[in-house]
Short mmCIF file of C-alpha atoms in Angstrom, two decimals:
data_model
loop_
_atom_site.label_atom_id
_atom_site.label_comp_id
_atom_site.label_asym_id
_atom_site.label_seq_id
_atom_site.Cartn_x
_atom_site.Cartn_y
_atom_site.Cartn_z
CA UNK S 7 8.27 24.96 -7.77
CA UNK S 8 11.40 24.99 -5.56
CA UNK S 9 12.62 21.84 -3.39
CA UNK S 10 10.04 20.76 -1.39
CA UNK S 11 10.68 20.50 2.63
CA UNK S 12 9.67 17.33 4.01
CA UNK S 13 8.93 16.22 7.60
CA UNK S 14 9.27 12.74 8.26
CA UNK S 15 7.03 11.26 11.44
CA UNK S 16 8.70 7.53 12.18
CA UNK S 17 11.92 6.31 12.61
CA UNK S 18 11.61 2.92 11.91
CA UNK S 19 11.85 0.72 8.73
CA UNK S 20 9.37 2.35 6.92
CA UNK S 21 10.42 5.85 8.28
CA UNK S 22 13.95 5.00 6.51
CA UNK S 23 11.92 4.59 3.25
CA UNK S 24 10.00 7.21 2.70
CA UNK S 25 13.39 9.85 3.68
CA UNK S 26 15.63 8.08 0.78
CA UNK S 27 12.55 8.19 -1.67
CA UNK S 28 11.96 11.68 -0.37
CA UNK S 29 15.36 12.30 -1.13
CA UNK S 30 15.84 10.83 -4.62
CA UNK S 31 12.18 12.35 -5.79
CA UNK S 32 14.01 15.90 -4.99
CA UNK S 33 12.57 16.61 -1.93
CA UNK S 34 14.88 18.20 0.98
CA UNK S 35 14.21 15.69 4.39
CA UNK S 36 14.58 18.90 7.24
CA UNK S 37 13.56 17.06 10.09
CA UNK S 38 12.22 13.72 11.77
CA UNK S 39 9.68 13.40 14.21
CA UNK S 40 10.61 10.32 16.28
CA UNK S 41 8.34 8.59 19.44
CA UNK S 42 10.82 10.42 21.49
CA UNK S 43 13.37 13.51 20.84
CA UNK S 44 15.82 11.30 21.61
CA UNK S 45 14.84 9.01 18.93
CA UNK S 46 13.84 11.79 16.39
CA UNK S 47 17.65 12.75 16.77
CA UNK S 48 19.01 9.58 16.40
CA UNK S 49 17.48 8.61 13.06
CA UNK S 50 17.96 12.30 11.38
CA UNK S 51 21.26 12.05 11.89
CA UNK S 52 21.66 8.22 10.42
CA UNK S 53 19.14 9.20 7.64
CA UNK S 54 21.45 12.74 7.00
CA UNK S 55 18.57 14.84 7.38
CA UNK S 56 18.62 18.01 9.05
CA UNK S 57 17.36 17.88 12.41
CA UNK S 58 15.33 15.88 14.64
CA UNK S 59 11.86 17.65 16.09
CA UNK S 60 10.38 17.27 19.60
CA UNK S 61 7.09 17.19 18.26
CA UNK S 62 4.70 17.69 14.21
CA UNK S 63 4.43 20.93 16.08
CA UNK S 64 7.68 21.42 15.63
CA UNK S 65 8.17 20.66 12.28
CA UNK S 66 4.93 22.50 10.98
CA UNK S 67 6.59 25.35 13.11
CA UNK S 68 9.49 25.13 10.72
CA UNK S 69 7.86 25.13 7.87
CA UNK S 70 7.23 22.17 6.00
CA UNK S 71 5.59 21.51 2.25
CA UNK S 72 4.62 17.71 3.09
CA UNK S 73 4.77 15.28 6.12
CA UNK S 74 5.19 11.23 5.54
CA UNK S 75 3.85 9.79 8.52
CA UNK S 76 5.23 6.48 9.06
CA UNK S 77 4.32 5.30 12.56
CA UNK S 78 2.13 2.76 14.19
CA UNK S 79 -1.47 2.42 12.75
CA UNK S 80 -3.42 3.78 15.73
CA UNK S 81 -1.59 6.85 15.71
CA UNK S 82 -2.26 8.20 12.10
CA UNK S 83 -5.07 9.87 12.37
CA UNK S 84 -3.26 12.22 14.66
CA UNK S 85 -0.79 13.12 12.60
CA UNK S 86 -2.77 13.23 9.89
CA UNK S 87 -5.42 15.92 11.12
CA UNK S 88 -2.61 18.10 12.81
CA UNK S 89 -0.71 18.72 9.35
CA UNK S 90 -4.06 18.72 7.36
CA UNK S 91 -5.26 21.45 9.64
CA UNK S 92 -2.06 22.99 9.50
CA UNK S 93 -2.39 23.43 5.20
CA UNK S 94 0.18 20.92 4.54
CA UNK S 95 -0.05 18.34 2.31
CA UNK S 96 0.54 13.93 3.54
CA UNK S 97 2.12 11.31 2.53
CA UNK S 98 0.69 8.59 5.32
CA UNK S 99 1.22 4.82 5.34
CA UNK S 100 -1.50 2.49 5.31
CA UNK S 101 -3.69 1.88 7.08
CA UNK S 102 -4.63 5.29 6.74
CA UNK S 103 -7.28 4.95 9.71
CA UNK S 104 -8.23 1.92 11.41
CA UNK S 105 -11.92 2.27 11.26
CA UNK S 106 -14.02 3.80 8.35
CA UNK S 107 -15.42 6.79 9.70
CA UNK S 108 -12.34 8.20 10.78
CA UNK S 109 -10.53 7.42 7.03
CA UNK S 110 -13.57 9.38 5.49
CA UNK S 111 -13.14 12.11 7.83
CA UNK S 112 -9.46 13.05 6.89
CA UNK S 113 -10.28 12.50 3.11
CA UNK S 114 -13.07 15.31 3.68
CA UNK S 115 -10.46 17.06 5.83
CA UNK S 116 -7.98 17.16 2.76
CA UNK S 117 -10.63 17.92 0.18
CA UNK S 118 -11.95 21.05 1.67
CA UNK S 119 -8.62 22.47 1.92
CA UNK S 120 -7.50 21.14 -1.40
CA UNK S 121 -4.71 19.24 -0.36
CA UNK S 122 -2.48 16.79 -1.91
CA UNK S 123 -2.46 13.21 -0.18
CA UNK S 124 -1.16 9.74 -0.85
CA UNK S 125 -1.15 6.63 0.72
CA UNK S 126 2.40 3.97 -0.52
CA UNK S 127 0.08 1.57 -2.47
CA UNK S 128 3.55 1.51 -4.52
CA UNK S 129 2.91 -1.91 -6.28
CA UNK S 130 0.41 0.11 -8.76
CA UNK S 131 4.70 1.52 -9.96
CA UNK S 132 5.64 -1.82 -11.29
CA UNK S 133 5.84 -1.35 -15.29
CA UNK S 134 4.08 -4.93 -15.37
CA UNK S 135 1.54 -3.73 -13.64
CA UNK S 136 0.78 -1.23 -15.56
CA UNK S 137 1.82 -2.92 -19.07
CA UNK S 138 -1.64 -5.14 -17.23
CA UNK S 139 -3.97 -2.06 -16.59
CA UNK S 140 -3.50 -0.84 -20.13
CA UNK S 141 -3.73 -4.29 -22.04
CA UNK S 142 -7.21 -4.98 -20.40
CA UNK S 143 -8.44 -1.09 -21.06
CA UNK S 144 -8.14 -1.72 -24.47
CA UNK S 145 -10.93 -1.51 -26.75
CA UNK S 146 -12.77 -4.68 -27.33
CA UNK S 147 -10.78 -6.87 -24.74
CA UNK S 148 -13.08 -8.67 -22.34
CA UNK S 149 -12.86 -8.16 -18.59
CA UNK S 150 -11.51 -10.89 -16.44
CA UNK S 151 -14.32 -13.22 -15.04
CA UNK S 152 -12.03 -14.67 -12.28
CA UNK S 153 -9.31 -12.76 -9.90
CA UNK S 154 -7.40 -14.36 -7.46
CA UNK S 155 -3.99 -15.15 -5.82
CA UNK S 156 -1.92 -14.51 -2.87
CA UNK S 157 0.05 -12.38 -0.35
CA UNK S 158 2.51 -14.58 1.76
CA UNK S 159 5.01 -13.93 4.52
CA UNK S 160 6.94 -15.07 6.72
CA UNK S 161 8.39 -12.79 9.22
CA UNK S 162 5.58 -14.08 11.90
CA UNK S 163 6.11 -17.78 11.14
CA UNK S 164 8.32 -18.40 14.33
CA UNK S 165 6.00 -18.50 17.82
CA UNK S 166 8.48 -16.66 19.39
CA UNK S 167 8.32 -13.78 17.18
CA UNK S 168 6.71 -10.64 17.87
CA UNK S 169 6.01 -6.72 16.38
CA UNK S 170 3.75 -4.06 17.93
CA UNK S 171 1.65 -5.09 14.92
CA UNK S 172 0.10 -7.88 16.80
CA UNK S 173 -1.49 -5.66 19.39
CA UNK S 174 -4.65 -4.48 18.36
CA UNK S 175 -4.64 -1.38 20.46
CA UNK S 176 -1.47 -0.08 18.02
CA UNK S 177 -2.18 -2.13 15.14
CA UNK S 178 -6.32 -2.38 14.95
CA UNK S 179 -8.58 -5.05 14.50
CA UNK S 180 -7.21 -6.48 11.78
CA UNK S 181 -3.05 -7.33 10.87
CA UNK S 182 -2.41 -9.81 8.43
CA UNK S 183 -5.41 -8.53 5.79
CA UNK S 184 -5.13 -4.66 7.17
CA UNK S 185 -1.37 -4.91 6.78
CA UNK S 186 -1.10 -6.75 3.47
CA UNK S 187 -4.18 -7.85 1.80
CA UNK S 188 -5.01 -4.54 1.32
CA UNK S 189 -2.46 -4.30 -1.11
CA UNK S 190 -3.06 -7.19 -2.88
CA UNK S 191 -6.95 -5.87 -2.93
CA UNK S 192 -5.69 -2.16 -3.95
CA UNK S 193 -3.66 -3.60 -7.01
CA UNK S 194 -6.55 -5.88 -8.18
CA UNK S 195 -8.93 -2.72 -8.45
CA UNK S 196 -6.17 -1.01 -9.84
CA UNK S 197 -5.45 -3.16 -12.93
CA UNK S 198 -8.70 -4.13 -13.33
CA UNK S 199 -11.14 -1.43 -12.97
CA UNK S 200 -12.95 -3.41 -10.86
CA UNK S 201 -14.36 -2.75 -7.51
CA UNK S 202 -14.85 -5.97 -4.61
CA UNK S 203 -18.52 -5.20 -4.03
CA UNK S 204 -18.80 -8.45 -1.16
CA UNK S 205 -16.37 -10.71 0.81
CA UNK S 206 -16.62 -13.66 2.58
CA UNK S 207 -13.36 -13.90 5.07
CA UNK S 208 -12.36 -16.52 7.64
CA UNK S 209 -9.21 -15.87 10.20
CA UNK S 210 -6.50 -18.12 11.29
CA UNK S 211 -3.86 -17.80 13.75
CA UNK S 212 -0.51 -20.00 13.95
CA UNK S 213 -0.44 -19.74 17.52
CA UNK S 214 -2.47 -18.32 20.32
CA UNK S 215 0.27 -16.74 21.85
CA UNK S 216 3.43 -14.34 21.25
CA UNK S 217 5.82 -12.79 23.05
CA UNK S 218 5.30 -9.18 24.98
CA UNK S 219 7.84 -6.59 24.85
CA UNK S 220 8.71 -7.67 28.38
CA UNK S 221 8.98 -11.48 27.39
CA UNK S 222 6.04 -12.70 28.41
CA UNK S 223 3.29 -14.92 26.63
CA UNK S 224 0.11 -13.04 25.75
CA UNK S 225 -2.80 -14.06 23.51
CA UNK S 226 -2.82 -13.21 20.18
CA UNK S 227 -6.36 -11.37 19.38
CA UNK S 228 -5.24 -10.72 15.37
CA UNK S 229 -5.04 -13.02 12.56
CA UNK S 230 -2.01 -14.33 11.34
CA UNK S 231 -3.22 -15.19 7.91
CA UNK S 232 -6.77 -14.56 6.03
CA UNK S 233 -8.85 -16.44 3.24
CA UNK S 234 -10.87 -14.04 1.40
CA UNK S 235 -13.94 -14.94 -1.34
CA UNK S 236 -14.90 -12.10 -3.21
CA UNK S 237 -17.24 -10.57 -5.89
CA UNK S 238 -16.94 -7.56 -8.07
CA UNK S 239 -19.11 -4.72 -9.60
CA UNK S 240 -18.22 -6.13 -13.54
CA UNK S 241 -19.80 -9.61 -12.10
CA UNK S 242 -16.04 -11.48 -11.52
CA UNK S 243 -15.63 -13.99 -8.56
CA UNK S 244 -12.17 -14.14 -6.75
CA UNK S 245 -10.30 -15.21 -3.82
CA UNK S 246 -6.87 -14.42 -1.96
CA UNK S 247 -5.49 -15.97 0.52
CA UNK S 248 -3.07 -14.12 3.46
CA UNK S 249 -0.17 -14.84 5.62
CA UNK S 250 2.45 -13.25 7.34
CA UNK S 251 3.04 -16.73 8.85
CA UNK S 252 4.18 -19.21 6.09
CA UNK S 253 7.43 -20.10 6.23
CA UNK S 254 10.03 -19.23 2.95
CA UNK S 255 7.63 -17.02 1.55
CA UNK S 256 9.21 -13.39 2.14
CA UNK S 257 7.29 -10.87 0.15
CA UNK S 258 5.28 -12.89 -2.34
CA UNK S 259 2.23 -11.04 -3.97
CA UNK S 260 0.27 -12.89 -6.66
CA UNK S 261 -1.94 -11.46 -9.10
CA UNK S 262 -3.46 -13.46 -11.52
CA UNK S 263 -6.91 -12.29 -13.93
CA UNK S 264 -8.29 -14.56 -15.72
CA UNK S 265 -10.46 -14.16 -18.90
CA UNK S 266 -11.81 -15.28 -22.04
CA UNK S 267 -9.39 -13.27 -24.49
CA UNK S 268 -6.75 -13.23 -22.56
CA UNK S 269 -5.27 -13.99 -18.65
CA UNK S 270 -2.73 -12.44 -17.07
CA UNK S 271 -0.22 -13.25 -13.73
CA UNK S 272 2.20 -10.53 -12.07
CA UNK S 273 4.37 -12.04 -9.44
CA UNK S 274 5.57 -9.06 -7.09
CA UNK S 275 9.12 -10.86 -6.33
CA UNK S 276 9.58 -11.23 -9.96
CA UNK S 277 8.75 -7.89 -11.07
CA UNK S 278 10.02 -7.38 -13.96
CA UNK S 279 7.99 -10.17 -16.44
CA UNK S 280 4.15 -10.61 -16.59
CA UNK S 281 2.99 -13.78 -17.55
CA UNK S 282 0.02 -13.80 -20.54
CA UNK S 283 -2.40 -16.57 -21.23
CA UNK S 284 -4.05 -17.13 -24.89
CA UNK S 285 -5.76 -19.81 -25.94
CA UNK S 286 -3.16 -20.80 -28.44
CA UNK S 287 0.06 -19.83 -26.64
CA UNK S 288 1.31 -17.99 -23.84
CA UNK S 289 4.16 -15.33 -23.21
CA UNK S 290 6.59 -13.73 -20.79
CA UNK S 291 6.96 -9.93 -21.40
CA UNK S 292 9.56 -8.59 -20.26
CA UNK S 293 9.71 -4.81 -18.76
CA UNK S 294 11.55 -2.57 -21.49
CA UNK S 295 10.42 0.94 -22.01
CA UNK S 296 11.60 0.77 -26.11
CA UNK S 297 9.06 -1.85 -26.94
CA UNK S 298 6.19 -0.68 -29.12
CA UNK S 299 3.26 0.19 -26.70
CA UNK S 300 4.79 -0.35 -23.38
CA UNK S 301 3.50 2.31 -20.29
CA UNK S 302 5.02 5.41 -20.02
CA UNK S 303 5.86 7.11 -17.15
CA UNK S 304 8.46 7.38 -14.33
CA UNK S 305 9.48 3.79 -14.55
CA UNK S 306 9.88 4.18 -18.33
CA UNK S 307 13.01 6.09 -17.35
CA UNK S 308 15.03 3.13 -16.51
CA UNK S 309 16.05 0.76 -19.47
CA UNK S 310 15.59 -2.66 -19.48
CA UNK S 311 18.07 -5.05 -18.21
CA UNK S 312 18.22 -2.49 -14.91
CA UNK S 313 15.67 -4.23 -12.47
CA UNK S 314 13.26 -2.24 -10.98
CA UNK S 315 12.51 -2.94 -7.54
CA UNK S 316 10.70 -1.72 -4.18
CA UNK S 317 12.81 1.34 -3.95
CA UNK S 318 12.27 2.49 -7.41
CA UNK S 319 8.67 1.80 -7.30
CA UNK S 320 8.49 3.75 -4.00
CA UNK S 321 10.71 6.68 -5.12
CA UNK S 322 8.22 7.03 -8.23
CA UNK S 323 5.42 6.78 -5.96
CA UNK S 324 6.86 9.52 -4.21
CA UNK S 325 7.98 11.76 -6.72
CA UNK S 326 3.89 11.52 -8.43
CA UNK S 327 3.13 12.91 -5.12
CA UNK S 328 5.42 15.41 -4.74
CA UNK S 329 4.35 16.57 -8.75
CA UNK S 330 0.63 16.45 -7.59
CA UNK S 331 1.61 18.75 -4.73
CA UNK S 332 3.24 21.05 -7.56
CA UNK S 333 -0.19 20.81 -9.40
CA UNK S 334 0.20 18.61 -12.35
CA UNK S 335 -2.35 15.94 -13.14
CA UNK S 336 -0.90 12.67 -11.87
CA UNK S 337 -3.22 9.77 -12.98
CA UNK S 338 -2.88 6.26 -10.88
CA UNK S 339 -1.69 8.09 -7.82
CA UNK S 340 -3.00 6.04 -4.40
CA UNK S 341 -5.06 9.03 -2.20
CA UNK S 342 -6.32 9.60 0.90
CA UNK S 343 -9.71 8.12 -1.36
CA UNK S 344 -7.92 4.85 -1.79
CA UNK S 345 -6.59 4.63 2.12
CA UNK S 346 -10.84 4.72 2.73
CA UNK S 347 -11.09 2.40 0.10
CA UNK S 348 -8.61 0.26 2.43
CA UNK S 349 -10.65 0.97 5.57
CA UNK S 350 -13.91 -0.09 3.92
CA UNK S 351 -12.75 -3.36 2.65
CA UNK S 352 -10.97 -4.08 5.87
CA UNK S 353 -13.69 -3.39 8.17
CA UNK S 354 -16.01 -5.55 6.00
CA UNK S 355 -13.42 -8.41 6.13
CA UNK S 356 -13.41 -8.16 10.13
CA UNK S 357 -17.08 -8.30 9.87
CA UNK S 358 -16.84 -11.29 7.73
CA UNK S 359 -14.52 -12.76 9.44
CA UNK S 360 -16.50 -12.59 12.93
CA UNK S 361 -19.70 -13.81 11.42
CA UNK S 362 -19.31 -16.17 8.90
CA UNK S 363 -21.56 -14.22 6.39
CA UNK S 364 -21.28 -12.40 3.20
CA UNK S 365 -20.69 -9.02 3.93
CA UNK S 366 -20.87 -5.79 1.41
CA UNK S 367 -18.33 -3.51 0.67
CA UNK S 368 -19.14 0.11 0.88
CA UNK S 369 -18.61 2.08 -2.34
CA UNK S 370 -16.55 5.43 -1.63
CA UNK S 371 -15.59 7.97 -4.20
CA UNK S 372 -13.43 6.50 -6.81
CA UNK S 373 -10.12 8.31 -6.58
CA UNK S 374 -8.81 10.23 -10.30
#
């Protein structure tokens, strides 16, 4: 397979990510669709990639092997359907749809054409994670009965701070859970082979009002932070709790499984140990691809003692896609199966959250 052309749609933060992993997974960035020309200019130029398109027309026009769609939530589906339609494979952030039925509509979409997809669930990349995922498949080890911990942030803590995330009409009905606690719900399925089969969610905002993009106060209609009970498929009971609205905490995903042979804890700002539990003693392992046993894979690449980080994780992400697309059998990789996964346990959260009741979680397709 030659260099694969890439389309990026977004110009923002997240838009800047997905062109350097692009990049360093051997794909060749040709263009970037931005919310204006203007804009779509601006950041191919300060991201060095070739051009900058008026339009996905444009840069399906051009011919391109995958689009990344990084821009606002409401706005996915879009983008989504026109390259899908168009026989090209997608990369698109979460959420991948902001309601169900539209999420299990571009998963068809993909799978009758036989198209490659992902959605950035890049915590699965961390080594420790994985070094987790294998330790509990292994023969004989008992499933955790407990799964809980935490996604915090703080880049909403100030009242005067503001993001087009807080609007519903760009962002959907739900921000702090849709935006984050999906990830922390992604990577708990992930490790554990678990699915959340019911939730019970309340919603709390810091304050009632924000900041427009003209200045003015307006009433905040999404949560700033979630509390989530929840119960799995294998019989295990759980909680995590959400904010993007704590102050000090910057990026902090918690993980801990707890069980009756052994319990493990993965802290996402501290990557590169995982914490295990035993009855007699516990341990810190530390991510090094020469121990006996360790996961294989991308990450294995990089020897211990060199951190792994976001970027990494993402570029691996990345380059499992862009090996998927060149039709080798990627296990782990996050699909457009896992983006409905996302949509599912969202909506039921909103539902939760609005009525005080259990709710169930649909069951879609597991993705390979």
């Amino acid at each position: 397979m030659g260099r694969l052309r890439v389309a990026v749609v977004g110009t923002g933060f997240m838009g800047s990510v997905h062109s350097r992993s692009a990049t360093v997974a051997g794909g060749e960035v040709v263009g970037v669709v931005g919310s204006t020309p203007a804009k779509g200019r601006e950041a191919a130029h300060r991201w060095g990639a070739g051009q900058g398109f008026d339009s996905i027309e444009d840069a399906l026009r051009a011919g391109v092997d995958v689009v990344h769609v990084c821009t606002p939530n409401v706005t996915h589906a879009e983008f989504c359907r026109t390259a899908l339609t168009a026989g090209v494979a997608v990369v698109c952030e979460k959420p991948l749809a902001t309601d169900p039925a539209t999420a299990r509509e571009l998963t068809e979409l993909a799978a009758e054409r036989g198209l490659v997809t992902a959605v950035p669930f890049v915590y699965r990349y961390y080594a420790s994670i994985r070094d987790a995922r294998a330790r509990l498949a292994q023969p004989g080890h008992r499933p955790p009965w407990l799964v809980h911990g935490s996604y915090l942030q703080d880049w909403l803590a100030d009242s005067g701070a503001s993001n087009w995330r807080v609007d519903p009409a760009a962002g959907g009905a739900t921000r702090a859970f849709g935006d984050i606690g999906v990830h922390w719900c992604d990577l708990a399925e992930f490790v554990t082979g678990q699915r959340i089969t019911r939730v019970n969610a309340g919603f709390a905002r810091s304050t009632d009002t924000r900041p427009s993009v003209d200045g003015t106060q307006v009433p905040v209609a999404t949560e700033d932070g979630a509390v989530v009970l929840l119960q799995t498929d294998a019989g295990a009971v759980g909680s995590v709790v959400v904010s993007q609205a704590s102050a000090g905490y910057k990026n902090a995903l918690s993980l801990s499984l707890d069980g009756p042979d052994a319990s493990y804890s993965f802290q996402q700002e501290s990557p590169e140990s995982l914490w295990i539990g035993g009855r007699d003693s516990n341990q810190v392992v530390m991510r090094d691809p020469s121990r006996p046993g360790a996961p294989v894979g991308r990450a294995a690449g990089l020897p211990s003692g060199h951190p792994q980080g976001y970027y990494e994780s993402f570029a691996d992400f990345v380059a499992d896609t862009y090996a998927a697309i060149g039709g080798e059998e990627v296990p782990g990789l996050p699909t457009f199966a896992d983006g409905l996964r996302a949509a599912q346990l969202s909506a039921a959260v909103v539902a939760s959250a609005g009525s005080g009741a259990w709710v169930d979680v649909p069951q879609a397709l597991r993705a390979a």
